[in-house]
Short mmCIF file of C-alpha atoms in Angstrom, two decimals:
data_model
loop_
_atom_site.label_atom_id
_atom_site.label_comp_id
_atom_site.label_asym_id
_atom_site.label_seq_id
_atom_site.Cartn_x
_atom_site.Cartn_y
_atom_site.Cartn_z
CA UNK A 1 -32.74 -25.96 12.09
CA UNK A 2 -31.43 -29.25 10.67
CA UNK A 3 -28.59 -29.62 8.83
CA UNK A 4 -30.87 -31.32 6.00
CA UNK A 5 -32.43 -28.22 6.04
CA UNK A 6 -29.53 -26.33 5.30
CA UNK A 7 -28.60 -28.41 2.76
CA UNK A 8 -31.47 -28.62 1.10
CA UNK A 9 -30.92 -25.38 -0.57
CA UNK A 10 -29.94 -25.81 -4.39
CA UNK A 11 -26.36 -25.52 -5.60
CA UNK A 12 -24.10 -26.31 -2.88
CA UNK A 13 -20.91 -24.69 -3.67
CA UNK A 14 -19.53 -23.98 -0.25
CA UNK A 15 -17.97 -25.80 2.31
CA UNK A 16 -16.28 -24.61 5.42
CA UNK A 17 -15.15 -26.76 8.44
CA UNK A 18 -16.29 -25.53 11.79
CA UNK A 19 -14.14 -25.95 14.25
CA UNK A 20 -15.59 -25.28 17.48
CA UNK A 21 -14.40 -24.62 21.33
CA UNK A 22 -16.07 -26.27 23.92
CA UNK A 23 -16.28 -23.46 26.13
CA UNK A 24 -19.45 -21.70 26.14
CA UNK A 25 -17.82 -18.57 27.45
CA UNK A 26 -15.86 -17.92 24.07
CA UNK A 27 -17.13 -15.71 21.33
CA UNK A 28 -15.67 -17.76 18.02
CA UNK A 29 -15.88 -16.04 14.62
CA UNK A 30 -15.02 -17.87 11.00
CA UNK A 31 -14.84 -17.67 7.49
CA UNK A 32 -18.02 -18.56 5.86
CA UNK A 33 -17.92 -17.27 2.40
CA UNK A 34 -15.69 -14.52 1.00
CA UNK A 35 -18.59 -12.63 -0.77
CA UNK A 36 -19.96 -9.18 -0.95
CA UNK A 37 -23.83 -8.88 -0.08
CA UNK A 38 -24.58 -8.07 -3.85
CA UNK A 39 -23.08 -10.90 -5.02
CA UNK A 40 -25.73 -13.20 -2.91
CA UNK A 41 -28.26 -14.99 -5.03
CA UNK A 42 -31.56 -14.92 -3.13
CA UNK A 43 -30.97 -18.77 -1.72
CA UNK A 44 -27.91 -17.29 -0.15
CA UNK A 45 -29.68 -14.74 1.16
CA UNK A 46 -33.11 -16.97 2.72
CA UNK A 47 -30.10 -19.41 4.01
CA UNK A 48 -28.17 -16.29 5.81
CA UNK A 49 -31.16 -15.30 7.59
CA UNK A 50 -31.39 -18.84 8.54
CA UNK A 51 -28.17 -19.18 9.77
CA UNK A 52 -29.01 -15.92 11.45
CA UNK A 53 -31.72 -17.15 13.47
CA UNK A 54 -29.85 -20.31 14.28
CA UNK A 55 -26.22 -19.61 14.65
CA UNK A 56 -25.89 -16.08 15.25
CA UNK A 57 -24.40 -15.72 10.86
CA UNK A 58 -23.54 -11.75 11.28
CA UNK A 59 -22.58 -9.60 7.85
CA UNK A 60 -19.61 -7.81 7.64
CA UNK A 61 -19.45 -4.29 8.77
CA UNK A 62 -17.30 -3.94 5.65
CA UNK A 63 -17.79 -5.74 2.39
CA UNK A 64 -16.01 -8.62 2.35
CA UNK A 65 -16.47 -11.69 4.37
CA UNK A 66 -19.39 -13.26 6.32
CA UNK A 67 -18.91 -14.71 9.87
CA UNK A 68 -20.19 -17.60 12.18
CA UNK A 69 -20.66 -16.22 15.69
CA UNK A 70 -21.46 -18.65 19.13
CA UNK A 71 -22.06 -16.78 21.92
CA UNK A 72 -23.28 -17.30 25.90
CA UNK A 73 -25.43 -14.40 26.20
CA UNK A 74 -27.06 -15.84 29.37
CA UNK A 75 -26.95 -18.72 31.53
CA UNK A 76 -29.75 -20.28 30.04
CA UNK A 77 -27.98 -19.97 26.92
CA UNK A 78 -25.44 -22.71 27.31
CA UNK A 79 -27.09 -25.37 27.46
CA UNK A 80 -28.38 -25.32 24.14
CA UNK A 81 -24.64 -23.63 22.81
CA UNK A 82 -23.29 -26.68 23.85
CA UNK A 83 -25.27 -29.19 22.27
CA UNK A 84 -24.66 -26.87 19.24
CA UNK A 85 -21.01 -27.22 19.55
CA UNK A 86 -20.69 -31.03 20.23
CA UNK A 87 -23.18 -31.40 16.91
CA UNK A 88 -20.65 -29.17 14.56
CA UNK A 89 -17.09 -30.21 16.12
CA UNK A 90 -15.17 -31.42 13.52
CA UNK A 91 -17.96 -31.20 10.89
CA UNK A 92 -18.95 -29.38 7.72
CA UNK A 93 -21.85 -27.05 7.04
CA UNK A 94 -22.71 -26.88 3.54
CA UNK A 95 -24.44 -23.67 2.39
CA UNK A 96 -26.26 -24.15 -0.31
CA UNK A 97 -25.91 -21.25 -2.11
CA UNK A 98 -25.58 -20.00 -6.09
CA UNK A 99 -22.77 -17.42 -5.77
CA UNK A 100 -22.40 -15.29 -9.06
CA UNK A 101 -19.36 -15.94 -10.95
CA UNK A 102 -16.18 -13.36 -10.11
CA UNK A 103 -16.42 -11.54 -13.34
CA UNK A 104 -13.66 -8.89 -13.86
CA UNK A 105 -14.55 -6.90 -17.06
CA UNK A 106 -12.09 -6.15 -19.82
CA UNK A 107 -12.18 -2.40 -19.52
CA UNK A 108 -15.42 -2.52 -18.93
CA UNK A 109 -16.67 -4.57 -21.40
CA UNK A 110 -20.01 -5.42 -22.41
CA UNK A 111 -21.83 -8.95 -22.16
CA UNK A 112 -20.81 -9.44 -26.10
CA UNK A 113 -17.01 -8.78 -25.24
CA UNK A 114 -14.14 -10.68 -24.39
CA UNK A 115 -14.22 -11.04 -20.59
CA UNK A 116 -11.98 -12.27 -17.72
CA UNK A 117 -13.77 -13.94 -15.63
CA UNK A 118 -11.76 -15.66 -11.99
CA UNK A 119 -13.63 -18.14 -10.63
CA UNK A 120 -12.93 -18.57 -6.63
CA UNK A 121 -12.62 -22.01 -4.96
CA UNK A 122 -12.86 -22.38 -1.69
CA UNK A 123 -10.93 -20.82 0.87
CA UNK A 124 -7.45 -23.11 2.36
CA UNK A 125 -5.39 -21.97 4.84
CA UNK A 126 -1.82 -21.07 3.36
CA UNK A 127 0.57 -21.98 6.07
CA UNK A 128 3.19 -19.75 4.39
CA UNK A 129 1.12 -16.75 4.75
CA UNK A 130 1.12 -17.02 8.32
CA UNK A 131 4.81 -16.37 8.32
CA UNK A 132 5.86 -14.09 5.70
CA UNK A 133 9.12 -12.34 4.85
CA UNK A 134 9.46 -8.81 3.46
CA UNK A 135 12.25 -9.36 1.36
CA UNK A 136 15.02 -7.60 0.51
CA UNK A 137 17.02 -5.71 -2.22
CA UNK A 138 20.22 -4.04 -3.30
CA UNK A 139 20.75 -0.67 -4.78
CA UNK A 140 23.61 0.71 -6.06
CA UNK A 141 27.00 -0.26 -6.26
CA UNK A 142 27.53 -0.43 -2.83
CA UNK A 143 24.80 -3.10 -2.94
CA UNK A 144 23.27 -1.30 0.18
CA UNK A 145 20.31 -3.44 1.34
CA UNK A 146 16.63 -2.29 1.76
CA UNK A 147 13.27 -3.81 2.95
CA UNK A 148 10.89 -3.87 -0.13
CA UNK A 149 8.28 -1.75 2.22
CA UNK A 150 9.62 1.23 3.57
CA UNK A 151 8.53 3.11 6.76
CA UNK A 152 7.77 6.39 5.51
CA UNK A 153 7.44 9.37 7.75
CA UNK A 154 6.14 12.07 6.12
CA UNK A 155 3.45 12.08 8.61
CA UNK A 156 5.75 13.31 11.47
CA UNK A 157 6.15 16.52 9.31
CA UNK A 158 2.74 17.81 10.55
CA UNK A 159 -0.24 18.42 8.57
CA UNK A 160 -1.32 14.46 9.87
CA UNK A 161 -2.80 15.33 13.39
CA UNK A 162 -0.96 15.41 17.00
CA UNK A 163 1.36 12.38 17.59
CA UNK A 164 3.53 11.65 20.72
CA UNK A 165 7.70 11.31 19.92
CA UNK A 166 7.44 8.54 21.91
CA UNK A 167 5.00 6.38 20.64
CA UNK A 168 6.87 7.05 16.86
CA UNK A 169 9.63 5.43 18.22
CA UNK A 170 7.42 2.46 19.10
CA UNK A 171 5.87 2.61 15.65
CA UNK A 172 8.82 1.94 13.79
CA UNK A 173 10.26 -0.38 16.17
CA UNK A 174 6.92 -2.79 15.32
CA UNK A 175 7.95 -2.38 11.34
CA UNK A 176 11.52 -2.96 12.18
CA UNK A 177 10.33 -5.86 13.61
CA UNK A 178 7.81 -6.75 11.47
CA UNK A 179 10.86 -6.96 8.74
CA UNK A 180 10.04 -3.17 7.26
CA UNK A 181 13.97 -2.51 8.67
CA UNK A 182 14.36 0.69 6.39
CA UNK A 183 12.69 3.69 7.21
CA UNK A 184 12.27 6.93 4.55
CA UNK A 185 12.19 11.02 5.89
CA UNK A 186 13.60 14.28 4.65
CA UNK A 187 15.31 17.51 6.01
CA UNK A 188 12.31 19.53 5.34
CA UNK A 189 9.83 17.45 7.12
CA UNK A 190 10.35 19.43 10.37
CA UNK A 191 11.63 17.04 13.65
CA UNK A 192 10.86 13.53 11.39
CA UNK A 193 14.56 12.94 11.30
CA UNK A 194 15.46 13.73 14.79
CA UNK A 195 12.76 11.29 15.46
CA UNK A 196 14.27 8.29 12.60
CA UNK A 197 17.53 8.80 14.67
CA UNK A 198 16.27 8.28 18.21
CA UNK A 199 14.74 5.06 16.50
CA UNK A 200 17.96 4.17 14.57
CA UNK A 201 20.45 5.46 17.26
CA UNK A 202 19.50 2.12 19.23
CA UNK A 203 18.49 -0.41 16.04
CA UNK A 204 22.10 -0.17 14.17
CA UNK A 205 21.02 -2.26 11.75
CA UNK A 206 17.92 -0.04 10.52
CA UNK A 207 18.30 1.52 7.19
CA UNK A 208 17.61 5.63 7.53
CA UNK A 209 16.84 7.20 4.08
CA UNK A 210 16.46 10.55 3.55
CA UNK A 211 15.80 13.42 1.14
CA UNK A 212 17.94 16.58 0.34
CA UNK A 213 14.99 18.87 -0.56
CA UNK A 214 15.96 22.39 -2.63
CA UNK A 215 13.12 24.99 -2.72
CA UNK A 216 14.55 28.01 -1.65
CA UNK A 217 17.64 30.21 -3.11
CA UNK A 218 18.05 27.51 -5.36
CA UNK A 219 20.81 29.90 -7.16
CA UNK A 220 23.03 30.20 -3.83
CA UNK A 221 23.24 26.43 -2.76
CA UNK A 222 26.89 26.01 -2.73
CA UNK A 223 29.36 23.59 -1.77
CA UNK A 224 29.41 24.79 1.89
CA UNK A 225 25.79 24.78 2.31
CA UNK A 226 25.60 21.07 1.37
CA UNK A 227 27.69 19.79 3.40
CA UNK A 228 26.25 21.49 5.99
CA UNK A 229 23.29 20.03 5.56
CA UNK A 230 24.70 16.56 5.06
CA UNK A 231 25.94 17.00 8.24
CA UNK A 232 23.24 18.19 10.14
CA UNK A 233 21.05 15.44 8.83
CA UNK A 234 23.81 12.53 9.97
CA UNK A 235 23.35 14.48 13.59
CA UNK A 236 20.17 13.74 13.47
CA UNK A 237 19.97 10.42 12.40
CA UNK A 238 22.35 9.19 14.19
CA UNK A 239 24.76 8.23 11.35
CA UNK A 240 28.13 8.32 10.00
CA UNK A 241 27.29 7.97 6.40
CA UNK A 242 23.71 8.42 5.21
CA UNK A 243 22.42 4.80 3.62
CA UNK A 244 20.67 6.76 0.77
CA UNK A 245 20.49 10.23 0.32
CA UNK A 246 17.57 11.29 -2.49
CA UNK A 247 17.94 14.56 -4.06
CA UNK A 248 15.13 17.07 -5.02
CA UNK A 249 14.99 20.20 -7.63
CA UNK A 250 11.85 22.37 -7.25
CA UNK A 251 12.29 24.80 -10.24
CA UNK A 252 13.87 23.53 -13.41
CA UNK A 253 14.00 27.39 -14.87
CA UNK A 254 17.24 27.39 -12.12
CA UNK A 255 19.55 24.88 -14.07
CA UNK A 256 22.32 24.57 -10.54
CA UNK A 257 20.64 20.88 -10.12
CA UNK A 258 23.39 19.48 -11.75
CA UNK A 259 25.89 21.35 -10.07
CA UNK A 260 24.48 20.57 -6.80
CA UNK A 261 24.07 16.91 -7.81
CA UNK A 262 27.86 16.87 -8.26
CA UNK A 263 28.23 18.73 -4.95
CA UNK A 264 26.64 15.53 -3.57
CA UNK A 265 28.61 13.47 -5.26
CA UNK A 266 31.50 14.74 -4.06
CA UNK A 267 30.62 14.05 -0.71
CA UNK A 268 29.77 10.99 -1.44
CA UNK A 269 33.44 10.37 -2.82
CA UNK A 270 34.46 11.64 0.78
CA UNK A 271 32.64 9.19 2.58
CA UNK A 272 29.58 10.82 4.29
CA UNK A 273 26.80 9.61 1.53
CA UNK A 274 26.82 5.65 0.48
CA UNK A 275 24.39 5.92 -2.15
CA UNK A 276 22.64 8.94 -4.19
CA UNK A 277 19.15 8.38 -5.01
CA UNK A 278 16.49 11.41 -6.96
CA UNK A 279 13.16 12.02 -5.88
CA UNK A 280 10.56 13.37 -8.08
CA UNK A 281 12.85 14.86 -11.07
CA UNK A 282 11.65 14.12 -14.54
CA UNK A 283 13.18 11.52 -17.45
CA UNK A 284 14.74 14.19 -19.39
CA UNK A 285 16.33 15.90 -16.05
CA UNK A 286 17.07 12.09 -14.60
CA UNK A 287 18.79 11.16 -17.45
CA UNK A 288 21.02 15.11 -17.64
CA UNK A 289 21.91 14.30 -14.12
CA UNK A 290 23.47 10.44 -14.71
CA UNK A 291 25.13 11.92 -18.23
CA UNK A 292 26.84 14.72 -16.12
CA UNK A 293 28.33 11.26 -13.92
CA UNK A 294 25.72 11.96 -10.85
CA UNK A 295 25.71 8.31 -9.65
CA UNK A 296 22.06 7.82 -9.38
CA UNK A 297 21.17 4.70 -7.64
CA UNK A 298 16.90 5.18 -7.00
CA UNK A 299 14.50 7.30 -7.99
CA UNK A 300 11.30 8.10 -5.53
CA UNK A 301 8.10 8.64 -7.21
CA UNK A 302 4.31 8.44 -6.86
CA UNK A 303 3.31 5.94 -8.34
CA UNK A 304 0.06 3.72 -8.12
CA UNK A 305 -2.71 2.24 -10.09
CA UNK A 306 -4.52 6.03 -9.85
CA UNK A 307 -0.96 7.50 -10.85
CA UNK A 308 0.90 6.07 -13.92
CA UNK A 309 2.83 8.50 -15.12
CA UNK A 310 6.84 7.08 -14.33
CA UNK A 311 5.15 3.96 -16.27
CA UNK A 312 3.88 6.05 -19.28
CA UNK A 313 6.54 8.98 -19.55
CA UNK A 314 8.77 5.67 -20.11
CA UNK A 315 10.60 6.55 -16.65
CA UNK A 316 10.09 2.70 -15.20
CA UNK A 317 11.61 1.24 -18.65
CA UNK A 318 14.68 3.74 -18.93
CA UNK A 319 15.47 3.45 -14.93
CA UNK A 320 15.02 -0.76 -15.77
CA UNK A 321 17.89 -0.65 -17.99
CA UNK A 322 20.24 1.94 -16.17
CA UNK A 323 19.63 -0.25 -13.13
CA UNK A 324 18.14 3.01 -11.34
CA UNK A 325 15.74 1.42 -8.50
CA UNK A 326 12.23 2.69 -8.24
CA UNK A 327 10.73 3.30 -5.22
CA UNK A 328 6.72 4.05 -5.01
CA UNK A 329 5.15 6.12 -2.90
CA UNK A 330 1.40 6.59 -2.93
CA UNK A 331 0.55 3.16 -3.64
CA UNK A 332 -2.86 3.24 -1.60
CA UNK A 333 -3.46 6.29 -2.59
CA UNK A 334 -3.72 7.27 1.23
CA UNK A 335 -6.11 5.08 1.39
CA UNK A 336 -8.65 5.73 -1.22
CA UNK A 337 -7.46 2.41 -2.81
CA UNK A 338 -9.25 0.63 0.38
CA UNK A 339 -12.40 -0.95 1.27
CA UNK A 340 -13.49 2.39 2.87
CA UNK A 341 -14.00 3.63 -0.59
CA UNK A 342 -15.50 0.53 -2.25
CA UNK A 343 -19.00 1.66 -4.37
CA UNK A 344 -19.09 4.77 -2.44
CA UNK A 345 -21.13 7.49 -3.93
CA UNK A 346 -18.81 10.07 -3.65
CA UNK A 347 -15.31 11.24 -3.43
CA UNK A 348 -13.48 11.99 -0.10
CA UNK A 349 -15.34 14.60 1.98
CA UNK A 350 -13.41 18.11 3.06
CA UNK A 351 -13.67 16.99 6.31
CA UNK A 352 -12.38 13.38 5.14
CA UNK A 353 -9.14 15.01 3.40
CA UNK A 354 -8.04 16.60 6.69
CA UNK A 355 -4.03 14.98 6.29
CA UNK A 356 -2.22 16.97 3.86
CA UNK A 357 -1.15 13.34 1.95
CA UNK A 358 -5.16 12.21 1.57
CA UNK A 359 -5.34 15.76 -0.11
CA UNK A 360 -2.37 15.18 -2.38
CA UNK A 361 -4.05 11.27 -3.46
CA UNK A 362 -7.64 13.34 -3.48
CA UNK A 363 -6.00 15.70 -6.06
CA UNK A 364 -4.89 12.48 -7.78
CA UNK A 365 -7.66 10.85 -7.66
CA UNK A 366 -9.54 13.17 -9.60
CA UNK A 367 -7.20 13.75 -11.73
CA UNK A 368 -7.72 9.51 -12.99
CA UNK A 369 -11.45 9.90 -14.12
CA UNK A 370 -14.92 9.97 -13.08
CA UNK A 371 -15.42 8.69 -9.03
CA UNK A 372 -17.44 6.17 -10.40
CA UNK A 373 -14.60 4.59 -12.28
CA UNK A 374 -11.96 5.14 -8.82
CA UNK A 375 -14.94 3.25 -6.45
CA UNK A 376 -16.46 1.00 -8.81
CA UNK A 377 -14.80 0.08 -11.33
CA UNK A 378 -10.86 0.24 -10.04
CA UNK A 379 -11.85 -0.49 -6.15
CA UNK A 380 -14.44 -3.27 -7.70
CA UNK A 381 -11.84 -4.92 -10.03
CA UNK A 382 -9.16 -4.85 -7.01
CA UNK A 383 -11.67 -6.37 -4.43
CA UNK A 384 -12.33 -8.97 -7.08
CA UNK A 385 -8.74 -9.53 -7.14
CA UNK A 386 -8.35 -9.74 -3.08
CA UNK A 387 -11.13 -12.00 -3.22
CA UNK A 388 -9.51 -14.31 -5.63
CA UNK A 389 -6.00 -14.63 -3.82
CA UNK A 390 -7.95 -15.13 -0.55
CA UNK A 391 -10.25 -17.88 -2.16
CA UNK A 392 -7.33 -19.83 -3.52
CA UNK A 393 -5.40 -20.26 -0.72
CA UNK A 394 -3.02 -17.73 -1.87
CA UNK A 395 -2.80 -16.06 0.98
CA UNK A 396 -5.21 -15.22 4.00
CA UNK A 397 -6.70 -11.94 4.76
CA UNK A 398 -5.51 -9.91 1.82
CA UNK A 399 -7.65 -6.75 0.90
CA UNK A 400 -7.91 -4.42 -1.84
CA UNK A 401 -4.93 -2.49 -0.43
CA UNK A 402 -2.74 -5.65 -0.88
CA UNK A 403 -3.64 -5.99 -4.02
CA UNK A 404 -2.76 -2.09 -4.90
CA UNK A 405 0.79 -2.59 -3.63
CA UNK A 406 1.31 -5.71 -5.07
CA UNK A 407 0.24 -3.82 -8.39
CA UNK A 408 3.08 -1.75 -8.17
CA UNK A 409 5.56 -4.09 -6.71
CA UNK A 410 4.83 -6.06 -10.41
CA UNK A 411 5.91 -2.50 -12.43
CA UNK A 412 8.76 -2.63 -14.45
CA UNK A 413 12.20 -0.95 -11.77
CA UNK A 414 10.36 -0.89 -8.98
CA UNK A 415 12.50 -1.99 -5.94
CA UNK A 416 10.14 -0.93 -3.10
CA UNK A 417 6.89 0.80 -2.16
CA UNK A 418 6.87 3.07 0.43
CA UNK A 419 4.11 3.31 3.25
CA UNK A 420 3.32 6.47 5.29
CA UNK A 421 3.13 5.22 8.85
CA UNK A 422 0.97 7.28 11.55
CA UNK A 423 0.47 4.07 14.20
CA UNK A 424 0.69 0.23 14.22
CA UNK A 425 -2.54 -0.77 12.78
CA UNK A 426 -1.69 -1.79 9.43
CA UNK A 427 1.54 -3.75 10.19
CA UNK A 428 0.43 -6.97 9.67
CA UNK A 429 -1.76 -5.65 6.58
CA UNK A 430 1.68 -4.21 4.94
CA UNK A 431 3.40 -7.48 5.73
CA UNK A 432 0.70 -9.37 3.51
CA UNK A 433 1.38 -7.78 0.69
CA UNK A 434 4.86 -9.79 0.60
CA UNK A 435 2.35 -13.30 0.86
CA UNK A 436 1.29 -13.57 -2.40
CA UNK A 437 2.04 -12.61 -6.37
CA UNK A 438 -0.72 -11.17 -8.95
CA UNK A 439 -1.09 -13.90 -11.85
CA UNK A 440 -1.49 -12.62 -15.54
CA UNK A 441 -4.70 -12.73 -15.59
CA UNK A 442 -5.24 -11.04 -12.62
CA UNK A 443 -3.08 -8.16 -13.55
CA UNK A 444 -4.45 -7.73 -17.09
CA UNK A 445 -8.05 -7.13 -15.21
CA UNK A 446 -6.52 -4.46 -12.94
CA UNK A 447 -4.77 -2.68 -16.36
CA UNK A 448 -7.76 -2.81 -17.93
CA UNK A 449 -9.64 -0.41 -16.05
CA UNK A 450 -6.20 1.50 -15.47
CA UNK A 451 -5.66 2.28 -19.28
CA UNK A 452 -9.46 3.71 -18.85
CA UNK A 453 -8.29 6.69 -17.28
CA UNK A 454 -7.93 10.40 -17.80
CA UNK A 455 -4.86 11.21 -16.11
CA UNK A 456 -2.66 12.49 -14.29
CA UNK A 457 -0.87 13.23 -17.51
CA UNK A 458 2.41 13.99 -18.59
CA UNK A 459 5.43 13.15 -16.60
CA UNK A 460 6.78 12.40 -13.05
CA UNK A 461 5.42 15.34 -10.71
CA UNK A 462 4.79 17.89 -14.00
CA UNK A 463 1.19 18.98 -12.88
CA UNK A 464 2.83 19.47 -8.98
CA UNK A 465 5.67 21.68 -10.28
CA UNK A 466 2.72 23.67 -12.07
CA UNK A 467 3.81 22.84 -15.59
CA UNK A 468 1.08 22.56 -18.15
CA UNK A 469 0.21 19.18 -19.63
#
């Protein structure tokens, strides 16, 4: 095949620079295009099989790019691999190809409505994005510093699978490194913050935040039993002071949660707690706590583009203007907001929800609206979205799940987002999020399909405490 022949096909709107290695030996994979398969017009298509045949073209196991593969299968092979590679060093292959336009919908809208439509140029290498910072913020008064993505580690609590001690530790030493430096767990989830402290015990400067969780005898917490407790978790992290503790109330009906947010504060006043933060309480009980002098300094909530309710309970606004830091958990939805779930034809499986947190973001999932609108519609417009930032040089590699966090990291008081960690696979993916920011446009696509949906309704962790909305 000729490169006439390739570009002989109408509409050239591609270009991509091959750069190739002169050793046969090496498998070499790049960029072509950053299209889905149904966005190929059929001359993309006949050229792809060309390309195929010729240069070993290969389509993505996942939607999302194509790739240029040279191989040495055989010895007979190289000879002709590298005449091939002398012929493309240094050149460019243009596909010919009529790409459809990147349409994102307005809510869906029909051909006769207002549209936003992102047009993609082609891909550049950003040379920031190859060496991003997570950067940081202050809470409080203290001004005590966290990484905008938290380690979280619910998933040492159980309910995730088996996991070695061990290889935690190794876990969060990669996000430490990787500039995730504070790391989120709780006193109820089982040996998670005996495991933070082996981690932090020998990483001073890691941030340990964790949760002071009330369920149980709610009417007999006293002063004794929280200090206690305070004390037991700064044994186990490894601490003097505790960075940030966050405070939960399970059962509203028992009004002590002001009481024992005093309690708290009172410790904090001694010197064991640097900052207070909530977790889960709602805007009315939020705002009773800070009246009653409760020196909230965050607030941890689920929040995400399937779960909106701190945005429309007003939560995000009132915390914005009390300078009361929000920090999102949930934001992939345990990974529903992902290319796994792109156009799939239905919902996570039972034997798919098999972590308790992928059953939580199931439950929430549903909750949103019809599947269709979660995988086509939502995962759709964010892929669009990924697509975009990747095709203008934004920044490299970023997926739909980038594009969820980023989403968040955009919402009115949010300080951080919060990722559940099981092993090091996504590190670099969570550090990408930090690489690029969502334009106007871009956002008002993603909102869109977001004001579409059914739920969840009411306010911040209502439907989990079992109260009607």
């Amino acid at each position: 095949m000729t490169m006439s022949r390739m570009a002989s096909v109408s509409q050239c709107v591609v270009f991509v620079t091959i750069w190739l290695c002169a050793s046969p030996a090496v498998v070499e994979s790049f960029i072509v295009a950053p299209v889905t398969r149904r966005q190929l017009s059929p001359s993309i298509v006949r050229t792809t099989k060309l390309l195929k045949k010729e240069f070993g073209l290969v389509p993505p196991l996942r939607s999302g790019t194509w790739s240029l593969s040279l191989s040495s299968s055989s010895p007979d092979d190289t000879p002709q691999l590298i005449t091939r590679r002398d012929t493309l060093k240094t050149a460019s292959i243009a596909l010919s190809t009529t790409l459809a336009p990147l349409t994102i919908a307005n809510g869906g809208a029909s051909a006769t409505e207002t549209t936003t439509t992102i047009t993609t140029p082609p891909t550049t290498t950003n040379p920031a994005a190859q060496s991003i910072t997570i950067p940081k913020v202050t809470i409080g008064k203290s001004n005590l510093e966290i990484s905008r993505t938290i380690q979280g580690y619910w998933q040492l609590a159980g309910g995730h699978g088996k996991y070695n001690p061990s290889e935690a530790v190794k876990n969060m030493r990669a996000h430490y490194d990787a500039g995730m430096t504070t790391l989120d767990t709780a006193d109820i989830y089982g040996p998670s913050e005996s495991i933070v402290g082996e981690f932090v015990g020998g990483e001073g400067a890691a941030v340990p935040c964790t949760k002071f969780c009330c369920y149980r005898f709610l009417d007999e917490i006293d002063r004794k039993e929280v200090r206690r407790r305070i004390l037991t978790s700064c044994e186990r992290l490894k601490v003097d002071k505790l960075p940030l503790v966050q405070y939960f109330w399970s059962n509203y009906d028992i009004k002590k949660y002001v009481d024992v947010g005093l309690m708290l504060t009172e410790l904090k006043e001694e010197g064991l707690i640097r900052e207070i933060g909530a977790t889960n309480f709602d805007l009315p009980r939020l705002k009773e706590l800070i009246t009653a002098g409760v020196p909230i300094a965050s607030h941890q909530v689920q929040l995400s583009a399937l779960d909106r309710r701190p945005v429309q309970s007003g939560m995000a606004q009132w915390c914005a203007a009390e300078n009361v830091k929000l920090i999102a958990f949930g934001t992939v939805g345990g990974g529903i907001l992902s290319e796994r779930y792109l156009n799939k034809p239905s919902p996570p499986s039972k034997e798919e929800t098999n972590t308790a947190s992928l059953r939580l973001y199931a439950k929430t999932a549903e909750r949103f609206g019809s599947w269709d609108l979660v995988s086509k519609e939502l995962l759709g417009t964010l892929d669009a979205v990924a697509r975009e930032v990747r095709g203008s040089g934004r920044c490299d590699g970023v997926g739909i799940a980038n594009v969820a966090q980023r989403y968040v990291l955009g919402d009115e008081g949010v300080a951080a987002i919060l990722v559940g960690v099981r092993n090091r696979s996504h590190v670099e993916e969570n550090v990408r999020t930090h690489g690029f920011e969502l334009t106007q446009a871009e956002r008002e696509a993603i909102d869109a399909v977001v004001n579409k949906r059914n739920g969840p309704k009411g306010d911040v962790w209502d439907i989990e405490r079992g109260v009607t909305v």
